[in-house]
Amino acid sequence: MSWDCGGGDCRASWQHFQHDADVGLMGHGATLDEAFEQTALALTALITDPAGVRPLVERPIHCEAPDMELLLVDWLNALIYEMATKNMLFSRFRCHITDHCLAASAWGEEVDVMRHAPAVEVKGATYTCLAVRQEAGGWVASCVVDV
Amino acid sequence: MDLSRLEPCGPFAWQLPVQGAMRVPGIIYGDAGLLASMDDKVASQLANVAALPGIVQAVYAMPDAHWGYGFPIGGVAAFDAEQGGVVSAGGVGFDVSCGVRLLHTGLLRKEVARRAACLADALLAAVPAGLGRGGALRLDEAEMDAMLAGGAVWAIARGYGWPEDAWRIEEQGCMAGADPAQVSAQAKRRQYDEMGTLGSGNHYLEVQEVAEIYDAACAQAFGLREGAVVVSMHCGSRGLGHQIGTEFLRRMVIDADQYGIVLPDRELACAPILSETGQAYLAAMRAAINCALANRQIITHLTREVFARLFPEARLDILYDVSHNTCKEELHEVAGRPKPLFVHRKGATRAFGPGHAELPDALAEIGQPVLVGGSMGAASYVLVGCSSAEAMSFSSSCHGAGRAMSRTAASKKWQGRAVVAELAQGGILIRSPSMRGVAEEAPGAYKDVHAVVEAAEHIGLSRRVARLMPMICIKG
């Protein structure tokens, strides 16, 4: 598996990694909450440059899952659902995880095709390369998304 | 792929023998070159699928197989419900009933080439492509359910097509056994303004030229001749199918314990066919198949409107419509006797040979058209099903080239505008809202589809009829 750092900056706390037909997302953070937030940012970066998405509208998101890995998939799928049904892109995230429950907010704006030039539409988060783990430097969350 | 794990069984077939938890062997089709370029994970994923309950005969990988989710893309596996067989949401994938439809135009290249730019712009304006562009048609709750039950037949009844369109579509345009009540409100909501849209990624609408004929008799029967212009579309069940895949994958992962299923990979999430979860998934997945058929039917209608404006003499009859992400209940011969099986084709095309009972009368003597998609600079192919594929792959063949390079690598290697300019020099017009999307889909990012269809022909999975080269490509 080869790795690709988002935004060309290897110090960034999210990354894309390669999967045959699709792309993997990875978020790093000092806390679990932060790792989930960064994975969401990696999701947006697949579609457009997050820096070009204005955090104008807040959308609340709540997820509950039997384990932390399914919670990550649920979180990303909830964002994909919000993007698809509200025609939005998000660039700022705040997560709060307790006992496999996620209370989050995502801030963004409606898609502007000319300005955002969305590269791809994400179909769903998968269980491939799915992991949520604590490492020496903090937390890492990853999975492949189908595009 | 490390070939030492495999036993050659003929020049184009390789067997992964039963080992560990495998219940049946794996068979990979392709020449040594194609296999060498396949990821080792294809064999690992075949071994995992081969371990699922109720699997019959063998699990197969088509010559275009590559690493997928649980199942390899290009994977074919059949299950017997009476033997505890399973249905797998992962084995169908997120884009339920993604497929290819091919339309005749009755026009020649020279007629279309004169107004190609105008046609490209008109198609881009008429057929919504990419993220952020919804369709013009919005369905209320009752119409959504009618669409999910009726598929392309529903669309035709609503004026999006001609009555004779239906028989040129698998399942005659309507998948039986769909239950809209098994489709969640969220999945329906996601489809609310996506009817008649292409989507993005490797989906496209192309105007193509018949560049080469391999089988004159078959081409004539299909209505293809060199220099003729056809229209091809590649898309699926849009947001509704994606949401059904998402929801049932999760439900099957959580329910697996309850059904005593040990999942070697969560992505293989499945449920017994004869269980509540299995039946609910089949009913919802069939509704998603109908959504895909209706979607391609509406895009057909939008395309016909554009051609009617610019080329009033054109007539866009359907050549055929195939789906390559499905699970279908079909009769297949097992140990000399016909047996109803649930055949998963994940990135594989059904390829019925001549005489198959499911074929419409006009195709009965020829065999089913098998539509293999290429895109932008790459060729597409029309193949025809062969009877020999029944014993080799439950009558299945390849579906496309598969990626040779990841999206991230492709977007670093190529600039979208340069790709568009280079293809324009070769006479291929690209229209897309996203230049980064074009770079990610650059022709060089895909494997050589020619090698794939050649292998499929040598093996006897299907036979080449015609090669199609793009003239105009609308990308999402």
XYZ file of C-alpha atoms in Angstrom:
623
model
C 0.000 0.000 0.000
C 1.381 3.392 -0.850
C 0.638 6.599 0.977
C -0.272 10.047 -0.057
C -0.352 13.041 2.242
C -3.291 15.403 1.906
C -2.532 18.936 0.752
C 1.038 17.925 -0.055
C 1.963 18.501 3.573
C 3.182 15.409 5.404
C 2.654 17.119 8.761
C -1.062 17.398 8.083
C -3.174 15.292 10.361
C -5.138 13.614 7.616
C -3.987 11.498 4.717
C -5.281 9.708 1.679
C -3.943 6.253 0.951
C -4.330 4.246 -2.201
C -6.751 1.411 -2.825
C -7.086 -0.223 -6.245
C -10.173 1.572 -7.534
C -10.885 3.862 -4.639
C -9.238 5.866 -1.905
C -8.499 5.370 1.780
C -8.955 8.067 4.414
C -6.843 8.394 7.524
C -7.180 10.889 10.346
C -4.641 11.425 13.114
C -5.337 13.286 16.349
C -4.218 13.755 19.902
C -7.674 12.551 20.914
C -10.195 10.143 19.403
C -12.509 13.092 18.718
C -9.780 14.818 16.754
C -8.975 11.678 14.724
C -12.639 11.450 13.690
C -12.667 15.160 12.773
C -9.560 14.771 10.645
C -10.957 11.713 8.845
C -13.971 13.819 7.911
C -11.658 16.497 6.559
C -9.932 13.828 4.451
C -13.375 12.909 3.098
C -14.027 16.481 1.954
C -10.529 16.698 0.456
C -11.401 13.835 -1.878
C -14.126 15.990 -3.374
C -12.665 19.487 -3.253
C -10.060 21.609 -1.457
C -11.477 22.034 2.067
C -9.940 25.528 2.207
C -12.462 26.606 -0.449
C -15.503 25.486 1.556
C -16.892 28.214 3.811
C -18.177 26.992 7.204
C -21.432 28.954 6.963
C -24.080 26.416 7.974
C -23.974 24.024 10.915
C -25.462 20.529 10.684
C -25.779 18.413 13.838
C -24.949 14.701 13.491
C -25.563 11.918 15.988
C -24.412 8.311 15.613
C -24.406 5.273 17.848
C -22.718 1.957 17.052
C -21.749 -1.321 18.737
C -18.028 -0.587 18.405
C -15.637 2.229 17.542
C -14.911 1.017 14.014
C -18.577 0.874 13.062
C -18.938 4.314 14.661
C -16.307 5.686 12.271
C -18.143 4.192 9.277
C -21.454 5.563 10.605
C -19.907 9.028 11.047
C -18.549 9.142 7.503
C -21.777 7.727 6.065
C -23.798 10.323 7.984
C -21.669 13.044 6.386
C -22.077 11.436 2.943
C -25.848 11.388 3.523
C -25.886 15.059 4.582
C -23.788 16.034 1.553
C -26.050 14.078 -0.810
C -29.406 15.163 0.552
C -28.597 18.786 1.486
C -26.273 19.306 -1.488
C -23.528 20.494 0.866
C -19.800 20.298 1.430
C -18.236 20.560 4.901
C -14.921 21.982 6.025
C -15.114 22.218 9.815
C -16.011 19.464 12.248
C -16.436 19.094 15.976
C -16.826 15.595 17.432
C -17.552 14.425 20.931
C -17.400 10.675 21.491
C -18.525 8.890 24.634
C -19.319 5.172 24.968
C -19.632 4.482 21.237
C -21.925 7.492 20.841
C -20.939 10.413 18.666
C -22.398 13.899 19.000
C -20.987 16.077 16.274
C -21.412 19.233 14.261
C -20.300 19.800 10.695
C -20.035 23.275 9.200
C -20.091 23.966 5.504
C -21.995 25.449 2.604
C -24.065 24.469 -0.396
C -22.124 23.054 -3.365
C -21.167 25.667 -5.924
C -20.170 23.593 -8.958
C -18.161 26.403 -10.565
C -16.247 27.345 -7.417
C -15.810 23.918 -5.785
C -15.436 21.905 -9.035
C -16.242 18.691 -7.125
C -13.951 15.931 -8.413
C -15.985 12.973 -7.286
C -19.106 11.908 -5.448
C -18.506 9.476 -2.583
C -20.905 6.513 -2.550
C -20.206 5.183 0.925
C -17.652 4.336 3.594
C -16.552 0.698 3.564
C -15.136 -1.766 6.100
C -11.942 -2.142 4.076
C -8.770 -1.091 5.948
C -11.138 -0.029 8.721
C -9.316 0.749 11.958
C -9.595 2.985 14.999
C -6.608 2.626 17.305
C -4.534 4.419 19.876
C -0.859 4.840 19.095
C 2.050 6.453 20.901
C 1.329 9.852 19.388
C -2.451 9.777 19.778
C -5.345 8.247 17.821
C -5.605 7.023 14.237
C -8.845 6.361 12.329
C -8.954 4.947 8.803
C -11.141 3.320 6.168
C -11.544 3.089 2.394
C -14.439 4.917 0.752
C -16.152 3.866 -2.468
C -16.137 6.586 -5.115
C -0.112 -11.864 -8.178
C 2.051 -14.667 -6.914
C 1.231 -17.477 -9.352
C 2.855 -20.108 -7.131
C -0.351 -20.220 -5.045
C -2.292 -21.246 -8.172
C -2.478 -24.341 -10.318
C -2.795 -23.688 -14.061
C -5.774 -25.487 -15.592
C -5.527 -24.544 -19.263
C -3.801 -21.547 -20.866
C -6.306 -19.038 -19.500
C -7.557 -20.545 -16.244
C -5.875 -20.863 -12.874
C -7.171 -22.700 -9.861
C -6.834 -21.689 -6.244
C -7.208 -25.134 -4.608
C -9.457 -25.671 -1.593
C -7.511 -24.910 1.563
C -8.301 -23.748 5.069
C -11.949 -22.757 5.415
C -12.624 -22.785 1.647
C -15.610 -24.940 0.688
C -15.023 -24.725 -3.087
C -12.003 -23.832 -5.236
C -11.368 -20.423 -6.749
C -10.918 -20.067 -10.502
C -9.187 -17.028 -11.995
C -9.499 -16.428 -15.731
C -6.853 -14.594 -17.728
C -3.477 -15.054 -19.336
C -0.238 -14.977 -17.370
C 0.185 -11.259 -18.110
C -3.228 -10.310 -16.757
C -2.736 -12.457 -13.680
C 0.700 -11.019 -13.038
C -0.839 -7.550 -12.946
C -3.581 -8.601 -10.495
C -3.162 -7.826 -6.822
C -2.519 -10.821 -4.526
C -5.574 -9.692 -2.619
C -7.776 -10.972 -5.472
C -6.792 -14.544 -4.544
C -7.196 -13.827 -0.816
C -10.650 -12.370 -1.402
C -11.639 -15.369 -3.556
C -10.556 -17.685 -0.733
C -12.716 -15.734 1.728
C -15.774 -15.855 -0.555
C -15.185 -19.582 -1.100
C -15.586 -20.075 2.660
C -19.117 -18.615 2.807
C -22.011 -21.012 3.580
C -23.918 -22.608 0.696
C -21.486 -21.620 -2.052
C -21.799 -23.812 -5.131
C -19.201 -25.228 -7.540
C -16.471 -22.555 -7.394
C -15.909 -18.838 -6.992
C -14.731 -17.154 -10.183
C -12.641 -14.094 -11.024
C -13.082 -12.589 -14.489
C -10.018 -11.449 -16.506
C -10.546 -7.837 -15.315
C -10.600 -8.796 -11.633
C -9.069 -6.488 -9.059
C -9.030 -5.878 -5.331
C -12.513 -4.967 -4.157
C -14.422 -4.884 -0.889
C -14.823 -8.400 0.480
C -15.533 -9.771 -2.985
C -12.994 -8.959 -5.679
C -14.321 -6.694 -8.423
C -14.847 -9.092 -11.310
C -16.026 -11.802 -8.894
C -18.834 -14.298 -9.510
C -20.239 -16.560 -6.790
C -23.462 -18.580 -6.625
C -25.263 -19.781 -3.509
C -27.904 -22.434 -2.888
C -30.611 -21.196 -0.500
C -31.531 -24.772 0.513
C -27.943 -25.449 1.565
C -27.817 -22.445 3.898
C -26.573 -20.205 1.103
C -26.131 -16.514 1.744
C -26.765 -13.216 0.033
C -24.095 -10.579 0.569
C -24.549 -6.823 0.405
C -20.781 -6.574 -0.020
C -20.987 -9.090 -2.869
C -23.245 -6.725 -4.794
C -21.558 -3.496 -3.775
C -22.688 0.068 -3.163
C -23.631 0.884 -6.714
C -26.362 -1.706 -7.098
C -27.078 -2.540 -10.757
C -24.419 -0.233 -12.082
C -24.366 -1.094 -15.753
C -23.977 -0.145 -19.369
C -26.644 0.703 -21.929
C -25.917 1.069 -25.619
C -28.109 3.003 -28.065
C -28.014 3.033 -31.843
C -28.348 6.422 -33.546
C -28.680 5.459 -37.218
C -26.039 8.117 -37.951
C -22.541 7.839 -39.369
C -19.388 9.354 -37.917
C -19.043 11.949 -40.665
C -22.592 13.195 -40.023
C -22.020 13.599 -36.296
C -18.428 14.877 -36.490
C -19.534 18.098 -38.199
C -21.609 19.097 -35.177
C -19.723 17.241 -32.454
C -18.962 20.288 -30.280
C -22.566 21.387 -30.422
C -23.746 17.865 -29.531
C -21.256 17.627 -26.645
C -22.463 20.920 -25.158
C -26.111 19.964 -25.572
C -25.601 16.569 -23.885
C -23.722 18.170 -20.980
C -26.570 20.646 -20.532
C -29.303 17.995 -20.777
C -27.897 15.141 -18.688
C -26.909 16.132 -15.137
C -23.417 14.857 -14.302
C -21.247 15.076 -11.205
C -21.864 16.126 -7.636
C -24.184 19.080 -7.076
C -26.322 18.657 -10.178
C -29.700 17.113 -9.476
C -32.199 15.861 -12.015
C -35.242 17.767 -13.222
C -37.618 14.975 -12.241
C -38.684 14.852 -8.587
C -40.748 11.942 -7.343
C -43.316 12.085 -4.565
C -43.636 9.137 -2.201
C -46.164 7.215 -4.314
C -44.226 7.729 -7.528
C -40.958 6.753 -5.814
C -42.539 3.435 -4.810
C -44.001 2.944 -8.291
C -40.533 3.555 -9.778
C -38.900 1.091 -7.354
C -41.451 -1.582 -8.276
C -41.525 -0.879 -12.009
C -37.997 0.041 -13.134
C -37.598 1.059 -16.763
C -41.150 -0.116 -17.462
C -42.377 2.550 -15.021
C -40.270 5.193 -16.782
C -41.592 4.154 -20.197
C -45.184 4.335 -18.921
C -44.485 7.875 -17.715
C -43.346 8.902 -21.182
C -39.575 8.430 -20.768
C -39.181 6.001 -23.623
C -40.850 3.742 -26.133
C -42.754 0.518 -25.386
C -40.280 -1.498 -27.454
C -37.399 -0.354 -25.223
C -38.278 -2.762 -22.425
C -37.399 -6.056 -24.087
C -33.882 -4.805 -24.864
C -33.158 -4.522 -21.144
C -32.242 -7.370 -18.789
C -35.333 -8.592 -16.923
C -37.379 -6.912 -19.673
C -36.847 -3.644 -17.858
C -38.451 -4.598 -14.555
C -36.828 -6.662 -11.812
C -39.411 -8.910 -10.180
C -39.506 -9.301 -6.401
C -38.704 -5.694 -5.563
C -40.410 -4.371 -2.426
C -40.297 -0.586 -1.983
C -41.393 -1.061 1.651
C -37.963 -2.608 2.360
C -36.215 0.546 1.130
C -35.602 3.002 3.964
C -36.892 6.568 3.987
C -33.240 7.706 3.957
C -32.490 5.761 0.783
C -35.577 7.233 -0.896
C -34.640 10.709 0.332
C -31.187 10.319 -1.203
C -32.823 9.592 -4.542
C -35.264 12.489 -4.321
C -33.543 14.652 -6.935
C -31.167 12.134 -8.516
C -33.427 10.524 -11.131
C -31.898 10.792 -14.576
C -28.407 11.726 -13.334
C -25.071 10.171 -14.258
C -23.119 10.531 -11.026
C -19.347 10.768 -11.071
C -16.219 8.629 -10.839
C -16.044 6.211 -13.747
C -19.597 6.942 -14.871
C -20.122 8.568 -18.227
C -22.294 9.227 -21.238
C -20.406 8.743 -24.497
C -21.024 9.167 -28.181
C -18.954 6.459 -29.846
C -18.050 5.220 -33.279
C -18.064 1.564 -34.288
C -14.360 1.315 -35.084
C -13.950 -2.375 -35.825
C -16.142 -5.401 -36.399
C -14.905 -8.845 -35.315
C -17.970 -10.957 -36.034
C -19.872 -9.728 -39.083
C -22.923 -11.953 -38.703
C -23.366 -11.116 -35.051
C -22.728 -7.424 -35.640
C -25.400 -7.425 -38.315
C -27.826 -9.127 -35.971
C -27.073 -6.480 -33.333
C -27.467 -3.726 -35.948
C -23.814 -2.611 -35.812
C -21.667 -1.608 -38.770
C -18.315 0.100 -39.066
C -18.498 3.893 -38.992
C -21.914 3.916 -37.299
C -22.393 6.167 -34.282
C -23.764 4.776 -31.026
C -24.370 6.239 -27.568
C -23.213 4.447 -24.436
C -23.976 5.222 -20.808
C -22.393 3.799 -17.668
C -24.185 4.526 -14.383
C -26.227 2.844 -11.680
C -28.779 3.218 -8.929
C -27.365 6.507 -7.663
C -27.876 7.606 -4.047
C -30.661 5.124 -3.382
C -28.479 2.124 -4.200
C -25.543 3.555 -2.262
C -27.724 4.026 0.823
C -29.207 0.498 0.580
C -25.666 -0.905 0.315
C -24.551 1.154 3.316
C -27.499 0.181 5.502
C -27.547 -3.550 4.727
C -23.783 -3.915 4.988
C -24.077 -2.605 8.557
C -27.138 -4.709 9.369
C -25.497 -7.880 8.030
C -22.288 -7.247 10.008
C -24.292 -6.863 13.215
C -26.642 -9.804 12.466
C -23.849 -12.218 11.431
C -23.463 -13.635 14.975
C -27.185 -14.267 15.206
C -27.023 -16.375 12.053
C -23.850 -18.175 13.164
C -21.823 -16.700 10.303
C -18.142 -16.088 10.919
C -16.945 -13.245 8.705
C -13.274 -13.465 7.714
C -13.660 -9.877 6.509
C -16.428 -7.526 7.648
C -16.882 -6.409 4.074
C -18.190 -9.898 3.276
C -21.242 -9.101 5.388
C -23.989 -11.515 4.428
C -27.117 -13.219 5.699
C -28.765 -16.543 4.880
C -30.997 -16.155 1.828
C -33.839 -17.753 3.799
C -33.547 -15.328 6.736
C -35.443 -12.144 7.504
C -32.366 -10.011 6.815
C -31.565 -11.917 3.619
C -35.104 -11.557 2.278
C -35.263 -7.871 3.236
C -31.998 -7.216 1.428
C -33.078 -9.087 -1.711
C -36.331 -7.089 -1.844
C -34.514 -3.760 -1.337
C -31.657 -4.646 -3.702
C -34.163 -5.572 -6.432
C -35.837 -2.199 -5.912
C -32.407 -0.611 -6.397
C -31.992 -2.589 -9.638
C -35.268 -1.046 -10.796
C -33.977 2.386 -9.781
C -30.897 1.871 -11.962
C -32.994 0.670 -14.909
C -35.341 3.664 -14.546
C -32.358 5.987 -14.244
C -30.768 4.735 -17.465
C -34.182 4.912 -19.124
C -34.606 8.583 -18.202
C -31.069 9.385 -19.391
C -31.963 7.597 -22.640
C -34.982 9.883 -22.969
C -32.915 13.019 -22.300
C -30.356 11.864 -24.872
C -33.078 11.216 -27.445
C -34.408 14.751 -26.919
C -30.959 16.214 -27.640
C -30.518 14.127 -30.796
C -34.059 14.962 -31.972
C -33.133 18.648 -31.804
C -29.754 18.387 -33.512
C -30.234 15.326 -35.744
C -33.958 14.914 -36.462
C -33.222 11.944 -38.704
C -31.602 9.967 -35.849
C -33.407 7.100 -34.143
C -31.983 5.983 -30.823
C -33.114 2.375 -30.402
C -31.637 0.441 -27.498
C -29.136 -2.235 -28.482
C -29.063 -3.658 -24.955
C -28.777 -2.789 -21.251
C -26.705 -4.868 -18.831
C -26.067 -4.555 -15.108
C -22.769 -5.646 -13.562
C -23.346 -5.302 -9.786
C -26.199 -7.642 -8.883
C -27.403 -10.764 -7.142
C -30.006 -12.599 -9.202
C -31.890 -15.837 -8.739
C -31.241 -17.931 -11.843
C -31.466 -21.541 -12.954
C -28.064 -23.122 -13.545
C -26.984 -26.663 -14.196
C -25.218 -28.176 -11.210
C -24.117 -31.821 -11.414
C -26.280 -32.293 -14.495
C -29.479 -30.888 -13.000
C -31.008 -27.399 -13.151
C -30.851 -25.700 -9.793
C -32.079 -22.271 -8.671
C -29.039 -20.321 -7.452
C -28.441 -16.786 -6.207
C -25.640 -15.559 -8.440
C -23.593 -12.585 -7.230
C -21.870 -10.674 -9.996
C -19.688 -7.930 -8.587
C -18.167 -6.105 -11.517
C -19.106 -8.968 -13.830
C -21.660 -9.097 -16.637
C -24.278 -11.761 -17.204
C -23.487 -13.378 -20.544
C -26.181 -15.807 -21.653
C -25.300 -17.859 -24.718
C -27.563 -18.629 -27.689
C -30.717 -20.514 -26.845
C -30.928 -19.374 -23.244
C -34.542 -19.280 -22.075
C -34.168 -15.795 -20.561
C -33.250 -14.160 -23.855
C -35.869 -12.262 -25.851
C -36.875 -13.938 -29.134
C -34.839 -11.606 -31.347
C -31.625 -12.520 -29.480
C -32.386 -16.176 -28.824
C -30.333 -17.511 -31.720
C -27.447 -15.066 -31.312
C -26.813 -14.764 -27.597
C -26.899 -11.863 -25.196
C -25.021 -8.654 -25.968
C -22.313 -8.142 -23.330
C -21.346 -4.486 -23.016
C -17.852 -3.770 -21.737
C -17.208 -0.146 -20.841
C -14.121 1.891 -21.555
C -14.008 5.639 -21.255
C -12.577 8.848 -22.689
C -9.588 7.673 -24.742
C -10.190 3.969 -24.205
C -12.275 1.637 -26.327
C -15.521 -0.016 -25.277
C -16.505 -3.427 -26.615
C -19.648 -5.221 -27.614
C -19.295 -8.940 -26.973
C -21.801 -11.753 -27.253
C -22.522 -14.435 -24.677
C -21.295 -17.990 -25.367
C -22.961 -21.197 -24.192
C -19.562 -22.378 -22.934
C -19.687 -19.737 -20.175
C -22.504 -21.609 -18.441
C -20.178 -24.313 -17.109
C -17.261 -21.939 -16.641
C -18.741 -18.953 -14.795
C -22.517 -19.373 -14.403
C -22.777 -17.504 -17.725
C -20.734 -14.464 -16.736
C -18.043 -12.398 -18.404
C -15.918 -9.299 -17.828
C -17.268 -5.753 -17.372
C -14.417 -3.300 -18.023
C -10.732 -2.690 -17.811
C -10.266 -1.887 -14.145
C -7.894 0.736 -12.799
C -4.155 0.408 -13.213
C -3.448 3.467 -11.071
C -5.106 5.004 -8.027
C -7.026 8.280 -8.231
C -4.458 10.125 -6.174
C -1.600 8.907 -8.348
C -3.526 9.786 -11.522
C -4.365 13.311 -10.349
C -0.678 13.876 -9.619
C 0.480 12.470 -12.932
C -1.970 14.289 -15.197
C -3.597 17.718 -15.405
C -7.269 17.613 -16.381
C -6.942 20.395 -18.961
C -3.962 18.704 -20.601
C -5.884 15.411 -20.786
C -8.823 17.212 -22.421
C -6.516 18.992 -24.900
C -4.659 15.803 -25.794
C -7.857 13.863 -26.380
C -9.285 16.740 -28.440
C -6.277 16.424 -30.760
C -7.269 12.817 -31.280
C -10.836 13.888 -32.095
C -12.360 13.058 -28.699
C -14.325 15.826 -26.968
C -14.533 15.756 -23.167
C -17.119 17.701 -21.194
C -16.956 17.645 -17.398
C -17.612 20.025 -14.498
C -14.371 18.878 -12.834
C -10.889 18.931 -14.348
C -9.550 17.061 -11.333
C -12.186 14.407 -12.001
C -10.946 14.177 -15.604
C -7.342 13.763 -14.417
C -8.378 10.985 -12.025
C -10.140 9.225 -14.893
C -7.374 9.749 -17.477
C -7.228 6.865 -19.974
C -3.714 5.979 -18.774
C -5.095 5.278 -15.291
C -6.903 2.213 -16.632
C -5.632 -1.198 -17.674
C -5.701 -2.284 -21.295
C -9.291 -3.380 -21.891
C -8.200 -5.018 -25.157
C -6.219 -7.683 -23.286
C -9.221 -8.325 -21.037
C -11.745 -8.937 -23.841
C -9.241 -10.972 -25.817
C -8.752 -13.231 -22.814
C -12.544 -13.481 -22.310
C -12.831 -14.643 -25.936
C -10.003 -17.193 -25.706
C -11.480 -18.617 -22.528
C -14.985 -18.873 -24.030
C -16.717 -16.511 -21.603
C -17.913 -14.297 -24.467
C -16.894 -13.431 -28.028
C -15.907 -10.070 -29.509
C -18.412 -8.483 -31.878
C -17.318 -4.855 -32.174
C -14.926 -2.279 -30.806
C -16.262 1.200 -30.090
C -14.113 4.331 -29.899
C -15.250 7.485 -28.104
C -16.057 10.709 -29.970
C -17.672 12.647 -27.101
C -17.485 11.863 -23.402
C -19.602 13.521 -20.700
C -17.943 12.827 -17.335
C -19.379 13.538 -13.921
